[in-house]
Coordinates of C-alpha atoms in Angstrom, one line a residue:
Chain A
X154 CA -41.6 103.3 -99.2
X155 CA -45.1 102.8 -100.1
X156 CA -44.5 99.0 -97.7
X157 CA -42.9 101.0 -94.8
X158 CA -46.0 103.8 -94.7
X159 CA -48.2 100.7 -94.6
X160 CA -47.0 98.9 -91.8
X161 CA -46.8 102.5 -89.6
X162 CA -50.4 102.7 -90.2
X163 CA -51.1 99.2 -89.4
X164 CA -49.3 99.4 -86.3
X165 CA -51.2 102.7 -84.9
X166 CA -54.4 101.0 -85.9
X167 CA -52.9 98.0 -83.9
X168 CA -52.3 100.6 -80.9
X169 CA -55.4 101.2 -81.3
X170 CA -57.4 98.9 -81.1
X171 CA -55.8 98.0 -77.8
X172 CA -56.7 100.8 -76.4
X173 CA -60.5 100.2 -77.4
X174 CA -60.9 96.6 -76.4
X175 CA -61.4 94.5 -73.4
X176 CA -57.9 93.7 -71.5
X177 CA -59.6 89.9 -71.3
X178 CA -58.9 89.5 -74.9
X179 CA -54.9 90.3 -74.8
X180 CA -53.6 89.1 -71.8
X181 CA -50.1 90.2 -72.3
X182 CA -51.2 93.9 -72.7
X183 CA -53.1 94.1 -69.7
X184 CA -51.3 96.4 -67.6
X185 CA -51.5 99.1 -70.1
X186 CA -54.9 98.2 -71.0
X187 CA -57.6 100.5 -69.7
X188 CA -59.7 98.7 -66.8
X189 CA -63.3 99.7 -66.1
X190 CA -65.2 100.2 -63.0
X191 CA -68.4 96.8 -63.1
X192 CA -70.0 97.9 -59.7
X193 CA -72.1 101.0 -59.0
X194 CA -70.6 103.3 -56.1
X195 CA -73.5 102.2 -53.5
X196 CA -75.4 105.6 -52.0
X197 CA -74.0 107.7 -54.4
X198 CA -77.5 109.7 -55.1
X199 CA -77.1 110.7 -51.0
X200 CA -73.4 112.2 -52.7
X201 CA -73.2 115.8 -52.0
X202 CA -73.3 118.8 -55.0
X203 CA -70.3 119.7 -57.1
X204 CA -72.7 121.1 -59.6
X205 CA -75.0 121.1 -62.7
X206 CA -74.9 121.5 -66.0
X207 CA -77.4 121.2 -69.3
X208 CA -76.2 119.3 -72.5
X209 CA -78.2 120.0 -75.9
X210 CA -77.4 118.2 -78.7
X211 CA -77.6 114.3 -79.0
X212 CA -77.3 114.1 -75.3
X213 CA -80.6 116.6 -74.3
X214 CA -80.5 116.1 -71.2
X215 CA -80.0 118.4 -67.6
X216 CA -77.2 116.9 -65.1
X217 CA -76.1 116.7 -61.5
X218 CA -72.4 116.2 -61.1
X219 CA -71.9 114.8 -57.3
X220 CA -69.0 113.9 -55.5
X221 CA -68.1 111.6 -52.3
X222 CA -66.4 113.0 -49.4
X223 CA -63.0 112.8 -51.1
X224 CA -63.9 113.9 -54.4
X225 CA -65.7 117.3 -52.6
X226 CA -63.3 117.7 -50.1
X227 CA -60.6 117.5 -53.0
X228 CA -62.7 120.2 -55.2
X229 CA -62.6 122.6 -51.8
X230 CA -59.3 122.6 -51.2
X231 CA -58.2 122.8 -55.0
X232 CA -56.4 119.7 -54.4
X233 CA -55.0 118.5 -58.0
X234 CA -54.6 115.5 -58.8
X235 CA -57.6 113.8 -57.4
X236 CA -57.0 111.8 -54.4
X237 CA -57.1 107.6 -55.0
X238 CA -60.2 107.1 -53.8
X239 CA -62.4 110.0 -54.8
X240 CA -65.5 109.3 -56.9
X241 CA -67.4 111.7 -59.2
X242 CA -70.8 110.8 -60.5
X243 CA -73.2 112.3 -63.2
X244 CA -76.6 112.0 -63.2
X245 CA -78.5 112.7 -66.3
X246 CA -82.4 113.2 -67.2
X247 CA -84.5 114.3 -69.8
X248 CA -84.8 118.0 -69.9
X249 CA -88.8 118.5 -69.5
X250 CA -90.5 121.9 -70.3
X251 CA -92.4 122.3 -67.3
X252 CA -96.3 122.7 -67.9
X253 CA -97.3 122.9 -64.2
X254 CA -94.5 125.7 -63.5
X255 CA -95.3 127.4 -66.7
X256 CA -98.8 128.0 -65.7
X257 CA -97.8 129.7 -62.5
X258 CA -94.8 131.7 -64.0
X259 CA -97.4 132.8 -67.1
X260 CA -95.1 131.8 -69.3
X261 CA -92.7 129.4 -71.3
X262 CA -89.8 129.6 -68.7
X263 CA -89.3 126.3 -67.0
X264 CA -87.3 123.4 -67.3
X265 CA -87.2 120.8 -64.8
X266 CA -85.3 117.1 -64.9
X267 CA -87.4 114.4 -66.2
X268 CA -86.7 110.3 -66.1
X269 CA -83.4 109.2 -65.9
X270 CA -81.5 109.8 -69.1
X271 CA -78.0 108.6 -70.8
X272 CA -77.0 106.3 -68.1
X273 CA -75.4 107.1 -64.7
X274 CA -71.9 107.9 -65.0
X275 CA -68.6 107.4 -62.6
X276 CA -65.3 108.2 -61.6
X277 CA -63.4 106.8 -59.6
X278 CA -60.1 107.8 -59.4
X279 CA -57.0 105.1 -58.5
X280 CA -53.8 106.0 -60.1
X281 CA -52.0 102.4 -59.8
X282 CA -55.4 100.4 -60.8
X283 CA -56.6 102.8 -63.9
X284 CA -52.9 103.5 -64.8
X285 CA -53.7 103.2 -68.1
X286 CA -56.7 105.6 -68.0
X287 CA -55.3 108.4 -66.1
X288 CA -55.6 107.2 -63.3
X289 CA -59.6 107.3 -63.3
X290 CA -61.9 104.2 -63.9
X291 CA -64.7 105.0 -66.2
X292 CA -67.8 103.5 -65.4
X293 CA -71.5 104.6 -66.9
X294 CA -74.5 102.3 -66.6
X295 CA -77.8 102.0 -68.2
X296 CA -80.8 100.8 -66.2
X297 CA -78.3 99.2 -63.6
X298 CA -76.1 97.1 -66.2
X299 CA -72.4 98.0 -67.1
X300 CA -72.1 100.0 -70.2
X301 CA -70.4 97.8 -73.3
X302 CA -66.8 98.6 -73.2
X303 CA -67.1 100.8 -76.6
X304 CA -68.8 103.1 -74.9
X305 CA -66.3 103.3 -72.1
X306 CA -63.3 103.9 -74.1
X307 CA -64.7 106.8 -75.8
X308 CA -64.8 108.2 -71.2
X309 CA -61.1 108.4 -71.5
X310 CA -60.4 109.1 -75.0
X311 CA -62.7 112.7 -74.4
X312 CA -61.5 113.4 -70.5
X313 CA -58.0 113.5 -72.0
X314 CA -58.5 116.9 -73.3
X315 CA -58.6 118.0 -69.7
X316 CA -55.2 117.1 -68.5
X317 CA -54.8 120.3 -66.7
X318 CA -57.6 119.4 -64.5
X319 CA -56.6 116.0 -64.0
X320 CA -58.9 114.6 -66.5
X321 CA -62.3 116.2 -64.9
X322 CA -64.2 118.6 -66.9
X323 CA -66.7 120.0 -64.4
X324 CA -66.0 122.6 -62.0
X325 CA -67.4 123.4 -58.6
X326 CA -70.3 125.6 -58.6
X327 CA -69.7 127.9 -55.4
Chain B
X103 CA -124.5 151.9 -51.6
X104 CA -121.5 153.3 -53.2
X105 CA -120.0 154.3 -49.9
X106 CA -120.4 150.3 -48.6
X107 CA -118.5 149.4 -51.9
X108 CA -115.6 151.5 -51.2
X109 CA -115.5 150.4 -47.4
X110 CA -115.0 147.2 -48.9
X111 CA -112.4 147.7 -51.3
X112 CA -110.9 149.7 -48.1
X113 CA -110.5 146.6 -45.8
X114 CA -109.6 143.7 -48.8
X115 CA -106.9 146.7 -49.4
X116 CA -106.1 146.9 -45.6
X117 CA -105.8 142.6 -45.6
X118 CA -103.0 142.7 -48.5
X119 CA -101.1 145.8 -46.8
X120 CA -101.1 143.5 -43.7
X121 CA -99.6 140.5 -45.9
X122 CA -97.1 142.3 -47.5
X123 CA -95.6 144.4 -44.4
X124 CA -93.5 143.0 -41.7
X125 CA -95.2 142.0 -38.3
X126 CA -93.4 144.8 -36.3
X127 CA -95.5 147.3 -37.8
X128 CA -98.9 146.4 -36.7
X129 CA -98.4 144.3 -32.8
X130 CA -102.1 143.1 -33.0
X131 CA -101.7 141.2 -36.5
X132 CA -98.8 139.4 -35.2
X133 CA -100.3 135.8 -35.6
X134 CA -101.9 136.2 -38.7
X135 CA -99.0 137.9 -40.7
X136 CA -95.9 136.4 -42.2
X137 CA -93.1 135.8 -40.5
X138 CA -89.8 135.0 -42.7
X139 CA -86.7 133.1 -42.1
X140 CA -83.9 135.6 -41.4
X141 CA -80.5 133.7 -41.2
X142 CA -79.0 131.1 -43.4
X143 CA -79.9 127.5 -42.4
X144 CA -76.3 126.3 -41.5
X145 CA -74.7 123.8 -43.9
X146 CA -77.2 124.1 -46.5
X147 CA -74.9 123.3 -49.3
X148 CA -74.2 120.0 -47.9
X149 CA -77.0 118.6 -47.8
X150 CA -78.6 116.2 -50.3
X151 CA -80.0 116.7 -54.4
X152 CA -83.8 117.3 -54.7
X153 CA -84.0 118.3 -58.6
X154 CA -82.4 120.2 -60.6
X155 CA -83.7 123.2 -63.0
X156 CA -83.6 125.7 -65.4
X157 CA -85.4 128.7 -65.7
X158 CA -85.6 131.0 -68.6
X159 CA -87.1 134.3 -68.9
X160 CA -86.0 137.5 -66.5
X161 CA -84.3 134.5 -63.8
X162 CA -82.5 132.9 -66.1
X163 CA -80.3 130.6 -64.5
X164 CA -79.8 126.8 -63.9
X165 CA -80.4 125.5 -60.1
X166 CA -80.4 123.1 -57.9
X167 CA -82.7 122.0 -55.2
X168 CA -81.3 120.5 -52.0
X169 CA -83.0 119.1 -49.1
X170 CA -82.2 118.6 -45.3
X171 CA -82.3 115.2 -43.9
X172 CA -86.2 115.8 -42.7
X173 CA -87.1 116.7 -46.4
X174 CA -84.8 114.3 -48.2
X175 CA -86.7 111.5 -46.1
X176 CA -90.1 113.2 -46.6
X177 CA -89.9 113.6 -50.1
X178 CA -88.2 109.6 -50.9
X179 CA -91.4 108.4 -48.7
X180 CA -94.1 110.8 -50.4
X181 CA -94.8 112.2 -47.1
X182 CA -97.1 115.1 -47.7
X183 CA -97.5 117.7 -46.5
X184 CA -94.0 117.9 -45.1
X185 CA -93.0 117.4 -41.4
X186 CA -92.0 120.5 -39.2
X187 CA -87.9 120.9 -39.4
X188 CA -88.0 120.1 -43.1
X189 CA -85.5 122.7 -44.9
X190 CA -85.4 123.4 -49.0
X191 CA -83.0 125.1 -50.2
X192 CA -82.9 126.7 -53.7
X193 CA -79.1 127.8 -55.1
X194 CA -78.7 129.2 -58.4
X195 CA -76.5 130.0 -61.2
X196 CA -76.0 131.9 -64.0
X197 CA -76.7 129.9 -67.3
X198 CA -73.2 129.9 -69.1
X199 CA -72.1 128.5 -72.2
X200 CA -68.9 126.3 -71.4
X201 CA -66.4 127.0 -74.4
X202 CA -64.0 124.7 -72.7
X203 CA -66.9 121.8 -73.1
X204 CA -68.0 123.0 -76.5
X205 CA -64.3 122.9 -77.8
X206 CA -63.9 119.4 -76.7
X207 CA -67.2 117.7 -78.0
X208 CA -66.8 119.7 -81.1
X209 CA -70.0 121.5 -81.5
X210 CA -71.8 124.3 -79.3
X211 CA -74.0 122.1 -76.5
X212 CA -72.7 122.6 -73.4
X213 CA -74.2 124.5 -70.3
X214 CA -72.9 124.8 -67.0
X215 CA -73.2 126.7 -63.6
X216 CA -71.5 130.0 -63.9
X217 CA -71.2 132.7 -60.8
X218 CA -73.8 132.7 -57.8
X219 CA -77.2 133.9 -59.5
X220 CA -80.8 135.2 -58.0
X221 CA -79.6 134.6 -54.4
X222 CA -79.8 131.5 -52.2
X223 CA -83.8 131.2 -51.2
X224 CA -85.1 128.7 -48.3
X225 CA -88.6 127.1 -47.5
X226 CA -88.2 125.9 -43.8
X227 CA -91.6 124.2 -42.6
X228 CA -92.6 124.8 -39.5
X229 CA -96.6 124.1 -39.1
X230 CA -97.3 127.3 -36.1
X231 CA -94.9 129.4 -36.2
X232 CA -95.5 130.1 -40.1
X233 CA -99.4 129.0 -40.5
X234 CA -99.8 132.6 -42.3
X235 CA -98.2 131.4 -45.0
X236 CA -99.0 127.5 -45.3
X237 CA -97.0 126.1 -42.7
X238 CA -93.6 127.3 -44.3
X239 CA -91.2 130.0 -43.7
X240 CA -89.9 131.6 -47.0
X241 CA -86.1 133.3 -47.4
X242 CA -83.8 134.4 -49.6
X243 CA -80.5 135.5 -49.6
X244 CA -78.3 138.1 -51.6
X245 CA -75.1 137.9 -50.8
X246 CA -75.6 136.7 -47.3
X247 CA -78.0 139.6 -46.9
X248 CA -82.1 138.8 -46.3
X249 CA -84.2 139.8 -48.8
X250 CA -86.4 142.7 -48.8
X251 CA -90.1 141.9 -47.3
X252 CA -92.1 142.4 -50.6
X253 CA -89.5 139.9 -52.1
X254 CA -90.4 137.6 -50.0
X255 CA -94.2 137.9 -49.9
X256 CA -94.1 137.1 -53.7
X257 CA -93.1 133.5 -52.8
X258 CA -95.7 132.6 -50.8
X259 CA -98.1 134.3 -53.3
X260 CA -96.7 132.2 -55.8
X261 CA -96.1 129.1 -54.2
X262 CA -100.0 128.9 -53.0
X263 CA -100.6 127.5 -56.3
X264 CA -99.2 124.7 -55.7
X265 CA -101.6 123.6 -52.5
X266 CA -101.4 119.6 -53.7
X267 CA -97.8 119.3 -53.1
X268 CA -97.8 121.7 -49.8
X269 CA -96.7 124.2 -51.6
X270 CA -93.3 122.7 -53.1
X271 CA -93.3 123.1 -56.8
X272 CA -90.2 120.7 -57.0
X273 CA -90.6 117.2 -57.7
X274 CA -87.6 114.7 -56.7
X275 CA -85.4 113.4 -59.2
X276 CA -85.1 109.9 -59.6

């Protein structure tokens, strides 16, 4: 018995570890394995509003949250799932007290975005090509360069909790 | 000697009523008073990111700062002070803890945009027709309505501080 329990476990960690590593390394598994999105979605700071948000925590930072034309025309029309196609993007920077504002308000009241912070963030939603993530390629990157793919499985593994909302946690500010 | 000092206090009395009442009111002071922006730019909440914000305090609220192509480009070039036709536009929000979020990363952290908040307010630059107050037009909107005059004579008030950015406290976010 104590054999049978061991094996179950080594074959979830096994599942596992699929899930969290590069599809390069197990060819055989790679249309299950989650693929991630390399290239940054040119003009996407000229992407129009879905909305903002503030993180504290680790993460201290103040966000944007834009979308392309198919991602906001999707959040208009409450159109669920996503459309292929449709791209969401999250921009993060440091959340800066802000002196010069403070002075004019008279008081401690102002936060403003600072530099760039936690990486730029995608998605970019293709139900056949990120099968195995949802249907949403996961994509963050840091000064320019791809995130490592660690960092990417742990996209999925968290937008999971949203199913309802096809996987997209943010909502559109109206 | 006393009765000079009271004339005095008289007319610098006389100059603020001026600022702070609408034009219609006294013909002659047309030129020199404030004129304010009194419908909705059309499509504002299309247009492109600025910053984004969040004030504390009596506003409390978390905002975003959009520009129209003419600002956008001004502010990307460092054009100061801004060219005539450049629109901001201020929208806010109320400050809102997200359960859903906090559920999901396991700790309380997250913030997001909550219902419309502290109206929709507008700077639209236009050198003449609004040299009373700097070159820029000031507006704000409560549920589609204008705001009251004496609203909208705090802004420029306030924004005057801010003379070495042409009177744009927002900085762009990179």
């Amino acid at each position: 018995m104590k054999r049978i329990t061991f094996l179950l476990v080594a074959v979830a960690t096994l599942a596992g570890g699929v899930a969290l590593t590069a599809p390069a390394s197990r060819p055989a598994a790679q249309e299950a394995a989650p693929i991630f999105v390399t290239k940054i979605p040119p003009g996407y700071r000229d992407w129009r509003l879905i909305s903002v948000a503030r993180e504290e925590g680790s993460l201290d930072d103040i966000r944007a949250i834009l979308g392309n034309d198919k991602a906001i025309k999707a959040y208009r029309e409450g159109q669920l799932p996503f459309p292929d196609g449709a791209i969401i993007a999250r921009i993060a920077w440091s959340y800066d007290s802000s002196e010069e504002n403070n002075k004019v308000f008279g008081r401690p009241q102002s936060f403003v975005a600072g530099a760039p912070k936690n990486g730029v963030q995608f998605m970019v939603k293709d139900a056949k090509k990120y099968a195995a993530t949802g249907g949403w390629g996961f994509a963050q990157f840091d000064d320019g360069k791809p995130a490592d793919v660690t960092v990417l499985s742990a996209c999925f593994a968290c937008h999971a909790n949203i199913k309802e909302r096809d996987l997209v946690f943010t909502r559109y500010a109206h």
